[in-house]
Coordinates of C-alpha atoms in Angstrom, one line a residue:
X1 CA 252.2 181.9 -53.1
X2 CA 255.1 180.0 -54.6
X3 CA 256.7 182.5 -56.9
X4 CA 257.0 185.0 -59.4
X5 CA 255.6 182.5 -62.1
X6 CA 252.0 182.1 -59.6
X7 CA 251.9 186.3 -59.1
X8 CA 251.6 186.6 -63.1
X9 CA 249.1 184.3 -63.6
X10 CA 246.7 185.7 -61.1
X11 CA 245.2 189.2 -59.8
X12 CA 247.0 190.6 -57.4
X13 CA 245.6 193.6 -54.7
X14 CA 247.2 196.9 -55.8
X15 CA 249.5 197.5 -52.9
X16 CA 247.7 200.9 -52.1
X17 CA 245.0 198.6 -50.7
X18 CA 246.8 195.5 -49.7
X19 CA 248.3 197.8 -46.6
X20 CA 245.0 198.5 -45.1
X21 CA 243.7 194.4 -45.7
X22 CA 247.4 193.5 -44.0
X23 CA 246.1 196.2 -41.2
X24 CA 242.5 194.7 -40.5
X25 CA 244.2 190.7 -40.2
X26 CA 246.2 192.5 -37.5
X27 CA 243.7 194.5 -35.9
X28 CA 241.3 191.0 -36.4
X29 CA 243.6 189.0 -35.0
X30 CA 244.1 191.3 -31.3
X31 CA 240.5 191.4 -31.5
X32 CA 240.1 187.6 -31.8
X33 CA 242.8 187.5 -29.1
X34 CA 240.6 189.7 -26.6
X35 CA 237.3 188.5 -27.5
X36 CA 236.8 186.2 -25.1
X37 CA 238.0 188.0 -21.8
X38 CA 234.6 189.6 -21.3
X39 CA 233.1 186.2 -21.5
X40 CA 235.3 183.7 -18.9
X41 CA 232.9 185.0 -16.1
X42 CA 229.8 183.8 -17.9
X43 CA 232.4 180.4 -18.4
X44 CA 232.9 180.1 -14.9
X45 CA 229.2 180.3 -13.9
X46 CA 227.8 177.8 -16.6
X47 CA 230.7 174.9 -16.1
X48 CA 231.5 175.8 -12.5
X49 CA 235.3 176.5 -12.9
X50 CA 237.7 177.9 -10.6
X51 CA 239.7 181.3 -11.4
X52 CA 243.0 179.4 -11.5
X53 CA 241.4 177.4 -14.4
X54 CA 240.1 180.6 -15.7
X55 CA 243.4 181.5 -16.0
X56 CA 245.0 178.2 -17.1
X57 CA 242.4 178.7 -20.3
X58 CA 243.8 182.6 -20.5
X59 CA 247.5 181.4 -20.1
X60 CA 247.8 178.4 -22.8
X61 CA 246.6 181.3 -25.4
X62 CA 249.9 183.6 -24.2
X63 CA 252.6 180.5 -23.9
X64 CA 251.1 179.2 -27.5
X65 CA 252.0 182.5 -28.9
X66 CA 255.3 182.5 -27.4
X67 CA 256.7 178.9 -28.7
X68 CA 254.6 179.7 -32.4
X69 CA 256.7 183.0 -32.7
X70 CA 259.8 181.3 -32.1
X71 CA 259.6 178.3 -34.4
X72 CA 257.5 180.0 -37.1
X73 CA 258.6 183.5 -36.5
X74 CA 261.1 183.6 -39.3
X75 CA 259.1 181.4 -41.8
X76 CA 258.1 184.1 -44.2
X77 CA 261.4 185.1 -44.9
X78 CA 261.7 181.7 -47.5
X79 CA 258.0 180.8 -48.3
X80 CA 256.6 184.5 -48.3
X81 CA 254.5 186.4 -46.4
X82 CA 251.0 185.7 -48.0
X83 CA 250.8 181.7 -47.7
X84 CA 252.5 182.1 -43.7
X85 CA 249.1 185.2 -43.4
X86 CA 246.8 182.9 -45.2
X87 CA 247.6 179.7 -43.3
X88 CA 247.7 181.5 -40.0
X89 CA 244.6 183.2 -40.5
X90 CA 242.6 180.0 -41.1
X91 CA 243.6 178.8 -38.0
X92 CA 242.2 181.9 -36.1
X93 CA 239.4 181.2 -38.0
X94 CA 239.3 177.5 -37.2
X95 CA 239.6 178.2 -33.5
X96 CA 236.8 180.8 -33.4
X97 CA 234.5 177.4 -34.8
X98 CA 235.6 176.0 -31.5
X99 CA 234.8 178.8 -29.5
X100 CA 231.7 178.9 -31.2
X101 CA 230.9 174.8 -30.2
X102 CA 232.9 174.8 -27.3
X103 CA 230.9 173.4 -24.5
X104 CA 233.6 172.5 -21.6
X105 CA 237.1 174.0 -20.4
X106 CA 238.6 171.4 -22.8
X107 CA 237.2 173.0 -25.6
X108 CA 238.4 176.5 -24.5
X109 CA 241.6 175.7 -24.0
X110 CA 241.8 173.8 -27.6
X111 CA 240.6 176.9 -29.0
X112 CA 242.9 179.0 -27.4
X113 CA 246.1 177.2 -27.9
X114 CA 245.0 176.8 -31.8
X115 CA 244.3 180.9 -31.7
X116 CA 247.9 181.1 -29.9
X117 CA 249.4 179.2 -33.0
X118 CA 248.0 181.2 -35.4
X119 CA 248.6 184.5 -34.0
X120 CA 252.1 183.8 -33.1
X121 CA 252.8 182.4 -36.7
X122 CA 251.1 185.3 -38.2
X123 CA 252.9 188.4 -35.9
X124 CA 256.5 188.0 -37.6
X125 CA 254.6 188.1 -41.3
X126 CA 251.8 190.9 -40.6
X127 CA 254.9 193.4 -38.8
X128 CA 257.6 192.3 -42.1
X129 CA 254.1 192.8 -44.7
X130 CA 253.4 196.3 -43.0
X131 CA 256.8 197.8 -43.6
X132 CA 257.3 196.4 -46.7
X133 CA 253.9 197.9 -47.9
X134 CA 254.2 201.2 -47.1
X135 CA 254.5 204.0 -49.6
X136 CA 257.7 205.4 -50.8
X137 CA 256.4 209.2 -49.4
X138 CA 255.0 207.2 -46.1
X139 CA 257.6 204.8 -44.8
X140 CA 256.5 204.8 -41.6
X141 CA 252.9 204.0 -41.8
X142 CA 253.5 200.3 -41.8
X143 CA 255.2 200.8 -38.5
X144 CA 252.4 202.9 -37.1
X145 CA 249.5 200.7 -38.1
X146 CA 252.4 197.6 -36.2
X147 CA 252.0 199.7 -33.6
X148 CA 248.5 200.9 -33.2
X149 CA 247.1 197.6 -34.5
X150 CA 247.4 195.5 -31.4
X151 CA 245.9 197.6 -28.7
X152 CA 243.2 199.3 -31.5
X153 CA 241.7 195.4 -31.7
X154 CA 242.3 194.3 -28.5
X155 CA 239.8 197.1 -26.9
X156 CA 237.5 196.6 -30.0
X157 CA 237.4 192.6 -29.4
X158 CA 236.8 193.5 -25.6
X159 CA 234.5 196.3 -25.9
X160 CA 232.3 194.9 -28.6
X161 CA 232.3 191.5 -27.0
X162 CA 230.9 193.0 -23.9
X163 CA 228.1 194.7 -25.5
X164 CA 227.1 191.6 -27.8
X165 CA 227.3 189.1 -24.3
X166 CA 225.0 191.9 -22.5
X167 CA 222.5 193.3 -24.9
X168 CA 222.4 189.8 -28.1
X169 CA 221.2 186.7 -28.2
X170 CA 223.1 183.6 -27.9
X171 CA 226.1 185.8 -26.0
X172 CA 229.0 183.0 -26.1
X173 CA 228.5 182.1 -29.9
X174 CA 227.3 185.4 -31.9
X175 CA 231.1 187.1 -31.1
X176 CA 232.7 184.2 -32.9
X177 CA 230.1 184.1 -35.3
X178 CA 230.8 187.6 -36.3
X179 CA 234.8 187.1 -36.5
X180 CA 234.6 183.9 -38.0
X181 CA 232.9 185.6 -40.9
X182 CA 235.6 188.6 -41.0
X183 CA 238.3 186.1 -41.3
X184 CA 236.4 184.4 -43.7
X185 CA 236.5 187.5 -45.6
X186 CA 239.8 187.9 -45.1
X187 CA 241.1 184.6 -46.1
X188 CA 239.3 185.6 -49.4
X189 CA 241.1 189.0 -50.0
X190 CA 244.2 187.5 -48.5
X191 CA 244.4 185.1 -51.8
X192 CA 245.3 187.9 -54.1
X193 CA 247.8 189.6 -52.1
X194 CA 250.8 190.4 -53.6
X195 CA 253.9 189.2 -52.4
X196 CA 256.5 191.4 -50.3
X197 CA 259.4 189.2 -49.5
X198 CA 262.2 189.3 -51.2
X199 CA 263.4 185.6 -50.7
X200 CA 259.8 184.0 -51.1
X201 CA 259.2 180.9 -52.7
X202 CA 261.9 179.1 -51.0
X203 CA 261.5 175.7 -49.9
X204 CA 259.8 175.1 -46.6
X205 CA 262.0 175.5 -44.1
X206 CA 261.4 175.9 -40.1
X207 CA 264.3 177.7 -38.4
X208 CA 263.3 178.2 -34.8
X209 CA 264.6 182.1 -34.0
X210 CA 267.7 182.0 -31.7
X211 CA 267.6 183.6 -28.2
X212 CA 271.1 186.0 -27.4
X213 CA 271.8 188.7 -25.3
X214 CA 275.0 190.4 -26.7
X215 CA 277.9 190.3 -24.5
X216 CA 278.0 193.2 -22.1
X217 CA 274.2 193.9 -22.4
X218 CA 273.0 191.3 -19.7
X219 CA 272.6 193.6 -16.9
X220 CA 270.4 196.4 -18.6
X221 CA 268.3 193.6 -20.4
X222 CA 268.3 192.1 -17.1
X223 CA 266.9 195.4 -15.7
X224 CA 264.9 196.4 -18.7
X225 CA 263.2 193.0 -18.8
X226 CA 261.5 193.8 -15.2
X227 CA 259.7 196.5 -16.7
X228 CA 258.4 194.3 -19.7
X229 CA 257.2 191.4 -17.0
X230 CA 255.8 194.1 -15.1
X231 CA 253.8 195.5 -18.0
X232 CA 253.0 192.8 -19.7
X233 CA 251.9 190.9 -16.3
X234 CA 249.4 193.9 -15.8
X235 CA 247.9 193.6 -18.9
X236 CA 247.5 189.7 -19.1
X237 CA 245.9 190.4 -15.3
X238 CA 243.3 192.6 -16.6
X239 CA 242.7 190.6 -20.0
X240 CA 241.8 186.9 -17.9
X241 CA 240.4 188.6 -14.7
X242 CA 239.0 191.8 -15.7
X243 CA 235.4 190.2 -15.8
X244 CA 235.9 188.6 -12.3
X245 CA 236.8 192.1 -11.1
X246 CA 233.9 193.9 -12.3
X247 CA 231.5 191.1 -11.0
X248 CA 233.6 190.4 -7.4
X249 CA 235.3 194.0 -6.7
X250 CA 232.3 196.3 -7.9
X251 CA 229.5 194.2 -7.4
X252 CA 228.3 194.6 -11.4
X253 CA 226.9 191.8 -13.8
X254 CA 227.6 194.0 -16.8
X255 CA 229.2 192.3 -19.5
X256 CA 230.0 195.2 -21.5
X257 CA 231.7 196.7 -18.2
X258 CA 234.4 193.6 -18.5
X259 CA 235.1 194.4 -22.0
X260 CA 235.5 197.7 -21.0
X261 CA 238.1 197.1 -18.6
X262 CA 240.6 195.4 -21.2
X263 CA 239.2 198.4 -23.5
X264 CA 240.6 201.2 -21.5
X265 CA 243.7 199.8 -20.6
X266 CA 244.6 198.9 -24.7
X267 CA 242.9 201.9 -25.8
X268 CA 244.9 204.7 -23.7
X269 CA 248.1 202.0 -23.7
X270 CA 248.0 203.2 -27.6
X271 CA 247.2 207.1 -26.8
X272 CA 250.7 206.6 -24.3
X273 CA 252.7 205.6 -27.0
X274 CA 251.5 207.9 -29.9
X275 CA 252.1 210.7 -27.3
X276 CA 255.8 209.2 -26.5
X277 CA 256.5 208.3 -29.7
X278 CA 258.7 211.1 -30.2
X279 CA 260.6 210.3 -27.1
X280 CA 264.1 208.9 -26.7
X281 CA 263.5 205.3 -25.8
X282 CA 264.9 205.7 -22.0
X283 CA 262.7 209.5 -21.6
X284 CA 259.5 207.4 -22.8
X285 CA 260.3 204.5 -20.5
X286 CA 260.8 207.1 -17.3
X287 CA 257.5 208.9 -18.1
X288 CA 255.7 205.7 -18.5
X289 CA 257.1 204.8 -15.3
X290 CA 255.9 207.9 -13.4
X291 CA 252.7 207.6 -14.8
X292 CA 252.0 203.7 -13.9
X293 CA 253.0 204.0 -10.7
X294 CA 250.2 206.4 -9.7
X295 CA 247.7 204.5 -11.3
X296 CA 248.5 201.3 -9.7
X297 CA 247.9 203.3 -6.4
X298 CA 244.5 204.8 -7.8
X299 CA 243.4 201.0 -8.8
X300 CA 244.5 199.7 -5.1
X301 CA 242.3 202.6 -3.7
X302 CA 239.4 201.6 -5.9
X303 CA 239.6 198.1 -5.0
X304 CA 239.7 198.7 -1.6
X305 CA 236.6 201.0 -1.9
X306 CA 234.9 199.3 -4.6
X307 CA 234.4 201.8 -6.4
X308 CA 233.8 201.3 -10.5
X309 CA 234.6 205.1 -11.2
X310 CA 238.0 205.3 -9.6
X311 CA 238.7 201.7 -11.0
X312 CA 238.0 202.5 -14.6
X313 CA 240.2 205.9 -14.2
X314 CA 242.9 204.5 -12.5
X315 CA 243.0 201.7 -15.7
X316 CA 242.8 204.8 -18.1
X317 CA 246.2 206.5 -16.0
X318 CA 247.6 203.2 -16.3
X319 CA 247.0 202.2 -19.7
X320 CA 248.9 205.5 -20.7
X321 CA 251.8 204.6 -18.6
X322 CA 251.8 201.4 -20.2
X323 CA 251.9 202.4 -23.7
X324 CA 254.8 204.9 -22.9
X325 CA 256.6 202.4 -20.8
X326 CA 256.5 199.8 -23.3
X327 CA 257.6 201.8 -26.0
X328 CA 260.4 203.3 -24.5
X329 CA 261.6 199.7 -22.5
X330 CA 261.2 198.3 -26.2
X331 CA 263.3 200.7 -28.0
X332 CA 265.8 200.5 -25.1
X333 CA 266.5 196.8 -25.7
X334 CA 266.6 197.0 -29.5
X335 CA 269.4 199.2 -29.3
X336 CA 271.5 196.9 -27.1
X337 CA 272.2 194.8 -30.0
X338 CA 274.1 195.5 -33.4
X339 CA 271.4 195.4 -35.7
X340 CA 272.3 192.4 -37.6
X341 CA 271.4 190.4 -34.7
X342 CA 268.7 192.6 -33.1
X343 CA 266.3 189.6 -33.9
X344 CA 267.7 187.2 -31.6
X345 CA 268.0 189.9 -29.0
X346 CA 264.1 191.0 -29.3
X347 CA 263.1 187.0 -29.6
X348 CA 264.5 186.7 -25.9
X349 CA 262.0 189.9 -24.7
X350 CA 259.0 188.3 -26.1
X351 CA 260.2 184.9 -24.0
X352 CA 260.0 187.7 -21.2
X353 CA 256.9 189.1 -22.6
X354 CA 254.7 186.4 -22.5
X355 CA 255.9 184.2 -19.7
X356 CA 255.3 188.0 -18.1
X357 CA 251.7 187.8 -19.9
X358 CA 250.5 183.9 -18.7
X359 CA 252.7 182.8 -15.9
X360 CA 251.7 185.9 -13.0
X361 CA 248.0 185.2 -14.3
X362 CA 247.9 181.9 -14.1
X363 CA 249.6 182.2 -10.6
X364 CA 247.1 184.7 -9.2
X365 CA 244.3 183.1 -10.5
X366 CA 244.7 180.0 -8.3
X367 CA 245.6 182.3 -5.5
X368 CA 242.7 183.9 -5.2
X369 CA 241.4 181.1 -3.9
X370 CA 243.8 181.3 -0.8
X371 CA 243.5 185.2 -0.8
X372 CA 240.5 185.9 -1.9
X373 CA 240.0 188.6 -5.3
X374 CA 240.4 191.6 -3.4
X375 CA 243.6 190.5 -1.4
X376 CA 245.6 188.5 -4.7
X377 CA 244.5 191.9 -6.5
X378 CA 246.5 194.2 -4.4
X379 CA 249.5 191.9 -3.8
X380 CA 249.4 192.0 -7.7
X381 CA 249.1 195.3 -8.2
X382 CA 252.2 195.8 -5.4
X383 CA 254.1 193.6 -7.5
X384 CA 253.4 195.2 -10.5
X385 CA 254.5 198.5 -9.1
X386 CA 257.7 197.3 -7.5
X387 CA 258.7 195.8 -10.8
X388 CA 258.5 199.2 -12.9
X389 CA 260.5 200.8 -9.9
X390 CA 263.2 197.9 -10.3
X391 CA 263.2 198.7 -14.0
X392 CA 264.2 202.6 -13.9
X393 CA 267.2 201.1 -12.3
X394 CA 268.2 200.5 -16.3
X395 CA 268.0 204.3 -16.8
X396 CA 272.0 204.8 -16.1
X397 CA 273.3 201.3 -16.7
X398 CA 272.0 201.0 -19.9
X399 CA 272.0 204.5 -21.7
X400 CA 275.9 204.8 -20.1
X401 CA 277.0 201.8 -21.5
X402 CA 280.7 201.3 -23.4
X403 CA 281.3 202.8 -26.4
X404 CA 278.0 204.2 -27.2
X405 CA 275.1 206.9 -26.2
X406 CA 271.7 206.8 -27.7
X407 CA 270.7 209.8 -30.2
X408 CA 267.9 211.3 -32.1
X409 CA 264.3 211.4 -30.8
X410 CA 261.9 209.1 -32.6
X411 CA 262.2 205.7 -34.3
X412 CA 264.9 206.5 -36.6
X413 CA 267.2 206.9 -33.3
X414 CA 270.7 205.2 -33.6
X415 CA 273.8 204.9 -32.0
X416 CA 276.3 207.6 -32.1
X417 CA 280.1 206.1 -30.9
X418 CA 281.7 208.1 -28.7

């Protein structure tokens, strides 16, 4: 869109609806995101590839997101949210045309570092067009479906990717086939949405998002930040080598078992945080803490004994903690900064977030072929653990900081000065 004068001379979605169409890009997008993890084993077999390449091609996607969400992130603000969605979205759907040709690791990685632009471009429009679309007697439910969105598609892309690699024909092309045409769809509906920022039609103008801690924050963002590379290195773990785990640690060729892995974690990662939800930020991030940390022992245990039972629970006690540790860690940080420049503050997590998400991947892909699956698994999992513990050490720092005390017990929270 380029203004007001382009809104009056076309139809536009009434806004009741245009919520749930901004909803299914997001939830399309994670999907899109997570669609392949259930397929880089049957990758590695048919171009005989090692699992550090497995999780080069897993790690581009994370790092494209990253630098995509910095320069981009802001870009709506001036040209609007629908041309940054519709733009974005056709290069998810451009990149699952790759996937759907792709017939070497050169291919794979194109596809993912052109998903990883689009979906970083997209994430700053989609949360902005979800807040700004919610009802005047809802204002929340644009954050919720923010919230939900992400883990809601990444076990559906998982899950449903599984089943179609195990049970359809033509397993590495009918997934993409079958996004390509919900994008498609989409990019149709997308056309007619209305416009929900209030500077758009601005010139085109790319302000990369600044990175700043505030001054006297360092040390609990410091501390806060562990628990974010912990989390989000547990999650990129199981989302590139999830498949290799069922098919190496459990002894299973099932497909719809690696989607199922990456589904369980997402899906009770978004149970944790609609059950915290309603917890002050540094509550949430203890509980999440306690809860992870057993879990990571139960998926040790089932590695060591192979067993599929214990390793699917132990992902379901995880992905709770996860959910509630995230939340709360994320809420944490946000309030370390004065809101006018709460932006910059949260751009410098997601630098944490998905270095966390590609970097320990990558690292303990190529390792396993020093160590072995089993053996880079538990030093992982170690390190995952001993990261959460480092983070609780935020608990008093943080919340006893100068001059203010967290307050309330839900999103509105704020700071009260003492």
């Amino acid at each position: 869109m380029t203004g007001d004068l382009a809104v009056s001379q076309r139809w536009v979605v009434p806004r009741g609806v245009a919520l749930p169409v901004v909803g299914a890009v997001l939830v399309l997008m994670m999907a899109s995101s997570a669609t392949p993890s259930p397929m880089y084993v049957v990758y590695q077999h048919q171009w005989q590839f090692s699992s550090g390449v497995l999780t080069l091609i897993f790690g581009v996607y994370a790092l494209a997101v990253l630098v995509s969400l910095l320069v981009f992130g802001a870009l709506s603000d001036t040209v609007g949210r629908r041309p940054v969605l519709l733009v974005a979205t056709g290069l998810v759907l451009l990149s699952m045309v790759l996937f759907a040709t792709a017939n070497g690791v050169g291919w794979l990685i194109s596809a993912r570092v052109l998903q990883g632009i689009g979906v970083g471009t997209a994430t700053g429009a989609l949360s902005a067009a979800l807040i700004e679309l919610s009802p005047p007697h809802a204002p929340g439910r644009g954050t919720l479906v923010s919230v939900i969105g992400p883990p809601l598609g990444q076990g559906l892309g998982a899950l449903g990717a599984g089943v179609l690699v195990e049970y359809a024909p033509l397993p590495t092309v009918l997934p993409y086939l079958l996004l390509l045409a919900g994008f498609a769809a989409l990019v149709a509906i997308g056309w007619y949405l209305p416009e929900t920022a209030p500077g758009a039609g601005g010139p085109l103008r790319i302000r990369p998002r600044r990175l700043a801690v505030p001054a006297g924050a360092g040390r609990p963002f410091a501390l806060l930040s562990l628990s974010i590379l912990a989390l989000w290195s547990l999650g990129g773990l199981f989302a590139s080598l999830g498949a290799s785990f069922v098919v190496g640690l459990l002894h299973s060729d099932n497909h719809m078992l690696g989607g199922l892995v990456v589904a369980v974690l997402a899906g009770t990662g978004a149970v944790g945080q609609l059950a915290c939800g309603r917890l002050a930020p540094y509550r949430a991030l203890l509980v999440g803490t306690l809860i992870l940390l057993p879990g990571v022992v139960l998926v040790i245990t089932a590695v060591l004994l192979s067993s599929s039972v214990l390793f699917f629970a132990a992902g379901a006690v995880m992905g709770f903690g996860w959910g509630a540790c995230f939340l709360g860690a994320f809420r944490a940080v946000s309030d370390l900064a004065d809101p006018r420049r709460r932006g910059e503050l949260l751009a410098a997590l997601y630098v944490v977030a998905y270095l966390g998400m590609s970097v320990p991947s990558i690292v303990a892909g190529f390792a396993s072929a020093q160590l072995g699956l089993r053996g880079t698994a538990i030093v992982f999992f170690v390190a995952v653990a001993v990261l959460a513990l480092a983070g609780l050490s935020a608990l008093p720092s943080a919340s006893s900081r100068p001059g203010a005390q967290v307050a309330g017990t839900g999103p509105g929270m704020r700071l009260r000065r003492s």
